[in-house]
Amino acid sequence: MRAVATLFACAPAALAAAITPRAGSVPEGPWTAGVWRQPVDDDVFFSGNAINASGGKFWVNRGTSAYCPEGIEGLDCTLYPGSRTVFGGGNNTVSLDVSVPGGQQVYVAPDGALSYTTAHSAFMPNGSIVTGFSRTRSESFGAPVNWGMDGHSWLICPVGEGEPREKTYQLFSLAGNQKEGCLLTGVRTYTSSGPDAWQYA
């Protein structure tokens, strides 16, 4: 009986140890991201819906837009399906995990829109923010890895019409939590393989 009691007494401690953040516990390497939202005063919830790159911005419920130039000697575009949006870094700066020379930088535009540079260009509008990103292990059950930015909140803003969980949303990172018609959300990251795209378009 004492052995059984000891076993049950140790179980909560073991579970807590499994989900408590540990130094260096955030996985390195490429990752994908998804919105995670448990509503408080509405019924719009998301549980990891993918964040995808398209047209220089990031979206939920819109496919990834990628490009690989055909006919270049030594370049096998079948290696780059472009079906997923894969990121790299995450501690202070973030980039898209691509093979195009020069890469593609992720930044927050002056209007708060999470954005990325075009291939072969480092241009960003004046006032854009490049630093301050972080990936951290949460103490929540399952120990998810959250993506955030210093002093900013993630918001998803609807584009077009449709059912709340099916319409397209654009992702913003704002200092504050108000933007008319938008919803506060969390963002989680997931270990991935990459690169999946030669470049994002």
CSV table of C-alpha atoms in Angstrom, one decimal:
chain,number,residue,atom,x,y,z
A,1,MET,CA,0.0,0.0,0.0
A,2,ARG,CA,2.8,2.4,0.9
A,3,ALA,CA,4.4,1.7,-2.5
A,4,VAL,CA,1.1,2.5,-4.3
A,5,ALA,CA,0.7,5.7,-2.3
A,6,THR,CA,4.3,6.8,-3.2
A,7,LEU,CA,3.6,6.1,-6.8
A,8,PHE,CA,0.5,8.3,-6.9
A,9,ALA,CA,2.3,11.0,-4.9
A,10,CYS,CA,5.1,11.1,-7.4
A,11,ALA,CA,2.8,11.2,-10.5
A,12,PRO,CA,1.9,14.9,-10.2
A,13,ALA,CA,5.5,15.8,-9.7
A,14,ALA,CA,6.6,13.8,-12.7
A,15,LEU,CA,3.9,15.5,-14.8
A,16,ALA,CA,4.9,18.9,-13.7
A,17,ALA,CA,8.5,18.2,-14.5
A,18,ALA,CA,7.6,17.1,-17.9
A,19,ILE,CA,5.8,20.4,-18.8
A,20,THR,CA,7.9,22.9,-16.8
A,21,PRO,CA,10.1,25.0,-19.0
A,22,ARG,CA,13.8,24.1,-19.0
A,23,ALA,CA,16.8,26.2,-20.1
A,24,GLY,CA,17.4,25.5,-23.7
A,25,SER,CA,14.2,23.5,-24.1
A,26,VAL,CA,13.0,25.4,-27.2
A,27,PRO,CA,13.9,23.3,-30.3
A,28,GLU,CA,16.3,24.6,-32.7
A,29,GLY,CA,16.0,24.4,-36.5
A,30,PRO,CA,13.1,25.3,-38.8
A,31,TRP,CA,9.5,25.6,-37.6
A,32,THR,CA,6.0,26.3,-38.7
A,33,ALA,CA,3.5,28.5,-36.9
A,34,GLY,CA,-0.2,28.4,-36.2
A,35,VAL,CA,-2.8,30.6,-34.4
A,36,TRP,CA,-4.1,29.2,-31.1
A,37,ARG,CA,-7.2,31.0,-29.7
A,38,GLN,CA,-9.5,29.9,-26.9
A,39,PRO,CA,-12.3,32.6,-26.9
A,40,VAL,CA,-13.5,34.3,-23.7
A,41,ASP,CA,-16.4,36.5,-25.0
A,42,ASP,CA,-17.1,35.1,-28.4
A,43,ASP,CA,-17.2,31.7,-30.1
A,44,VAL,CA,-14.3,32.0,-32.6
A,45,PHE,CA,-11.6,29.5,-31.7
A,46,PHE,CA,-8.5,28.2,-33.5
A,47,SER,CA,-6.3,25.3,-32.6
A,48,GLY,CA,-3.1,25.6,-34.6
A,49,ASN,CA,-4.5,26.8,-38.0
A,50,ALA,CA,-1.4,27.4,-40.1
A,51,ILE,CA,0.1,30.8,-40.7
A,52,ASN,CA,1.0,31.1,-44.4
A,53,ALA,CA,3.1,33.6,-46.4
A,54,SER,CA,1.6,35.2,-49.4
A,55,GLY,CA,2.1,38.5,-51.2
A,56,GLY,CA,4.6,39.8,-48.6
A,57,LYS,CA,2.1,39.3,-45.6
A,58,PHE,CA,1.0,36.4,-43.4
A,59,TRP,CA,-2.5,34.8,-43.3
A,60,VAL,CA,-4.7,32.3,-41.8
A,61,ASN,CA,-7.0,30.3,-44.1
A,62,ARG,CA,-5.1,31.3,-47.2
A,63,GLY,CA,-2.5,29.1,-49.0
A,64,THR,CA,1.2,29.6,-49.1
A,65,SER,CA,2.5,31.4,-52.2
A,66,ALA,CA,5.9,30.2,-53.3
A,67,TYR,CA,8.1,30.3,-56.5
A,68,CYS,CA,11.0,28.4,-57.9
A,69,PRO,CA,12.5,29.4,-61.3
A,70,GLU,CA,12.5,26.6,-63.8
A,71,GLY,CA,15.2,25.9,-66.3
A,72,ILE,CA,18.2,26.8,-64.1
A,73,GLU,CA,21.0,24.3,-64.3
A,74,GLY,CA,21.5,22.4,-61.1
A,75,LEU,CA,18.3,23.7,-59.5
A,76,ASP,CA,15.7,20.9,-58.9
A,77,CYS,CA,12.4,22.6,-58.2
A,78,THR,CA,10.8,19.3,-57.2
A,79,LEU,CA,12.7,19.7,-53.9
A,80,TYR,CA,10.7,22.9,-53.2
A,81,PRO,CA,7.0,22.2,-53.3
A,82,GLY,CA,6.1,25.4,-51.5
A,83,SER,CA,3.2,23.9,-49.7
A,84,ARG,CA,4.1,25.1,-46.2
A,85,THR,CA,5.4,28.3,-44.7
A,86,VAL,CA,8.6,27.5,-42.7
A,87,PHE,CA,10.5,29.9,-40.5
A,88,GLY,CA,14.0,30.0,-39.1
A,89,GLY,CA,15.5,31.8,-36.1
A,90,GLY,CA,13.0,33.2,-33.6
A,91,ASN,CA,15.3,34.7,-30.9
A,92,ASN,CA,15.3,38.4,-31.6
A,93,THR,CA,15.1,38.0,-35.4
A,94,VAL,CA,13.1,35.7,-37.7
A,95,SER,CA,13.5,34.8,-41.3
A,96,LEU,CA,11.7,32.5,-43.8
A,97,ASP,CA,13.5,29.2,-44.2
A,98,VAL,CA,14.3,29.4,-48.0
A,99,SER,CA,17.1,28.5,-50.3
A,100,VAL,CA,17.1,31.7,-52.5
A,101,PRO,CA,20.4,33.6,-52.1
A,102,GLY,CA,20.1,36.4,-49.5
A,103,GLY,CA,17.1,34.9,-47.8
A,104,GLN,CA,13.9,36.6,-46.8
A,105,GLN,CA,13.5,38.6,-43.6
A,106,VAL,CA,10.4,38.7,-41.4
A,107,TYR,CA,9.4,42.1,-40.0
A,108,VAL,CA,6.6,44.1,-38.6
A,109,ALA,CA,5.5,46.9,-41.0
A,110,PRO,CA,4.6,50.4,-39.7
A,111,ASP,CA,0.9,49.5,-39.8
A,112,GLY,CA,1.6,46.4,-37.6
A,113,ALA,CA,1.2,43.8,-40.4
A,114,LEU,CA,3.6,40.9,-40.1
A,115,SER,CA,5.5,41.0,-43.3
A,116,TYR,CA,8.5,39.6,-45.2
A,117,THR,CA,11.0,40.9,-47.7
A,118,THR,CA,10.9,39.9,-51.4
A,119,ALA,CA,13.6,37.7,-52.7
A,120,HIS,CA,16.8,39.5,-53.8
A,121,SER,CA,15.8,42.6,-51.8
A,122,ALA,CA,16.3,43.8,-48.3
A,123,PHE,CA,13.8,46.7,-48.7
A,124,MET,CA,11.5,47.4,-45.7
A,125,PRO,CA,9.4,50.5,-45.2
A,126,ASN,CA,10.7,53.2,-42.8
A,127,GLY,CA,9.6,52.4,-39.3
A,128,SER,CA,9.5,48.6,-39.7
A,129,ILE,CA,10.6,46.5,-36.8
A,130,VAL,CA,13.0,43.6,-37.3
A,131,THR,CA,14.0,42.7,-33.7
A,132,GLY,CA,12.3,41.7,-30.5
A,133,PHE,CA,10.9,38.3,-31.6
A,134,SER,CA,11.1,35.3,-29.2
A,135,ARG,CA,10.1,31.7,-28.9
A,136,THR,CA,9.4,30.5,-25.4
A,137,ARG,CA,8.4,27.2,-23.8
A,138,SER,CA,5.0,27.6,-22.0
A,139,GLU,CA,4.1,26.0,-18.6
A,140,SER,CA,0.7,25.2,-20.1
A,141,PHE,CA,-0.3,21.5,-20.4
A,142,GLY,CA,1.7,20.0,-23.3
A,143,ALA,CA,4.4,22.6,-23.0
A,144,PRO,CA,3.8,24.3,-26.3
A,145,VAL,CA,6.4,26.7,-27.8
A,146,ASN,CA,4.9,30.2,-28.2
A,147,TRP,CA,6.0,32.9,-30.5
A,148,GLY,CA,5.8,36.5,-29.4
A,149,MET,CA,7.3,39.9,-29.8
A,150,ASP,CA,8.4,42.3,-27.0
A,151,GLY,CA,5.5,44.5,-25.9
A,152,HIS,CA,3.3,43.4,-28.7
A,153,SER,CA,0.1,41.4,-29.1
A,154,TRP,CA,-0.9,39.1,-32.0
A,155,LEU,CA,-4.2,40.0,-33.7
A,156,ILE,CA,-5.9,38.4,-36.7
A,157,CYS,CA,-8.0,40.7,-38.8
A,158,PRO,CA,-10.7,39.3,-41.1
A,159,VAL,CA,-10.5,39.8,-44.9
A,160,GLY,CA,-13.7,39.3,-46.8
A,161,GLU,CA,-16.9,37.5,-45.7
A,162,GLY,CA,-17.6,34.0,-44.5
A,163,GLU,CA,-18.1,31.9,-41.3
A,164,PRO,CA,-15.8,33.2,-38.5
A,165,ARG,CA,-13.5,30.1,-38.5
A,166,GLU,CA,-13.4,29.8,-42.3
A,167,LYS,CA,-12.8,33.3,-43.5
A,168,THR,CA,-9.3,34.6,-44.3
A,169,TYR,CA,-7.5,36.6,-41.6
A,170,GLN,CA,-4.3,38.7,-41.8
A,171,LEU,CA,-1.8,38.6,-38.9
A,172,PHE,CA,-0.8,41.7,-37.1
A,173,SER,CA,1.6,42.4,-34.2
A,174,LEU,CA,0.7,45.6,-32.4
A,175,ALA,CA,1.9,47.5,-29.4
A,176,GLY,CA,-1.5,47.3,-27.6
A,177,ASN,CA,-4.4,45.0,-28.3
A,178,GLN,CA,-6.9,47.1,-30.2
A,179,LYS,CA,-7.6,47.1,-33.9
A,180,GLU,CA,-11.3,47.5,-34.9
A,181,GLY,CA,-12.8,44.2,-36.0
A,182,CYS,CA,-9.8,42.1,-35.1
A,183,LEU,CA,-9.3,39.3,-32.6
A,184,LEU,CA,-6.5,38.8,-30.1
A,185,THR,CA,-4.8,35.4,-30.5
A,186,GLY,CA,-1.8,33.4,-29.5
A,187,VAL,CA,0.7,31.9,-31.9
A,188,ARG,CA,2.4,28.5,-31.3
A,189,THR,CA,5.3,27.0,-33.2
A,190,TYR,CA,5.9,23.5,-34.4
A,191,THR,CA,9.2,21.8,-35.3
A,192,SER,CA,9.4,21.2,-39.0
A,193,SER,CA,11.7,20.3,-41.8
A,194,GLY,CA,12.9,22.7,-44.4
A,195,PRO,CA,13.3,24.5,-46.6
A,196,ASP,CA,10.0,23.8,-48.2
A,197,ALA,CA,10.3,26.7,-50.7
A,198,TRP,CA,13.0,28.2,-52.9
A,199,GLN,CA,11.4,31.5,-52.2
A,200,TYR,CA,8.1,32.9,-51.0
A,201,ALA,CA,6.2,35.1,-53.4
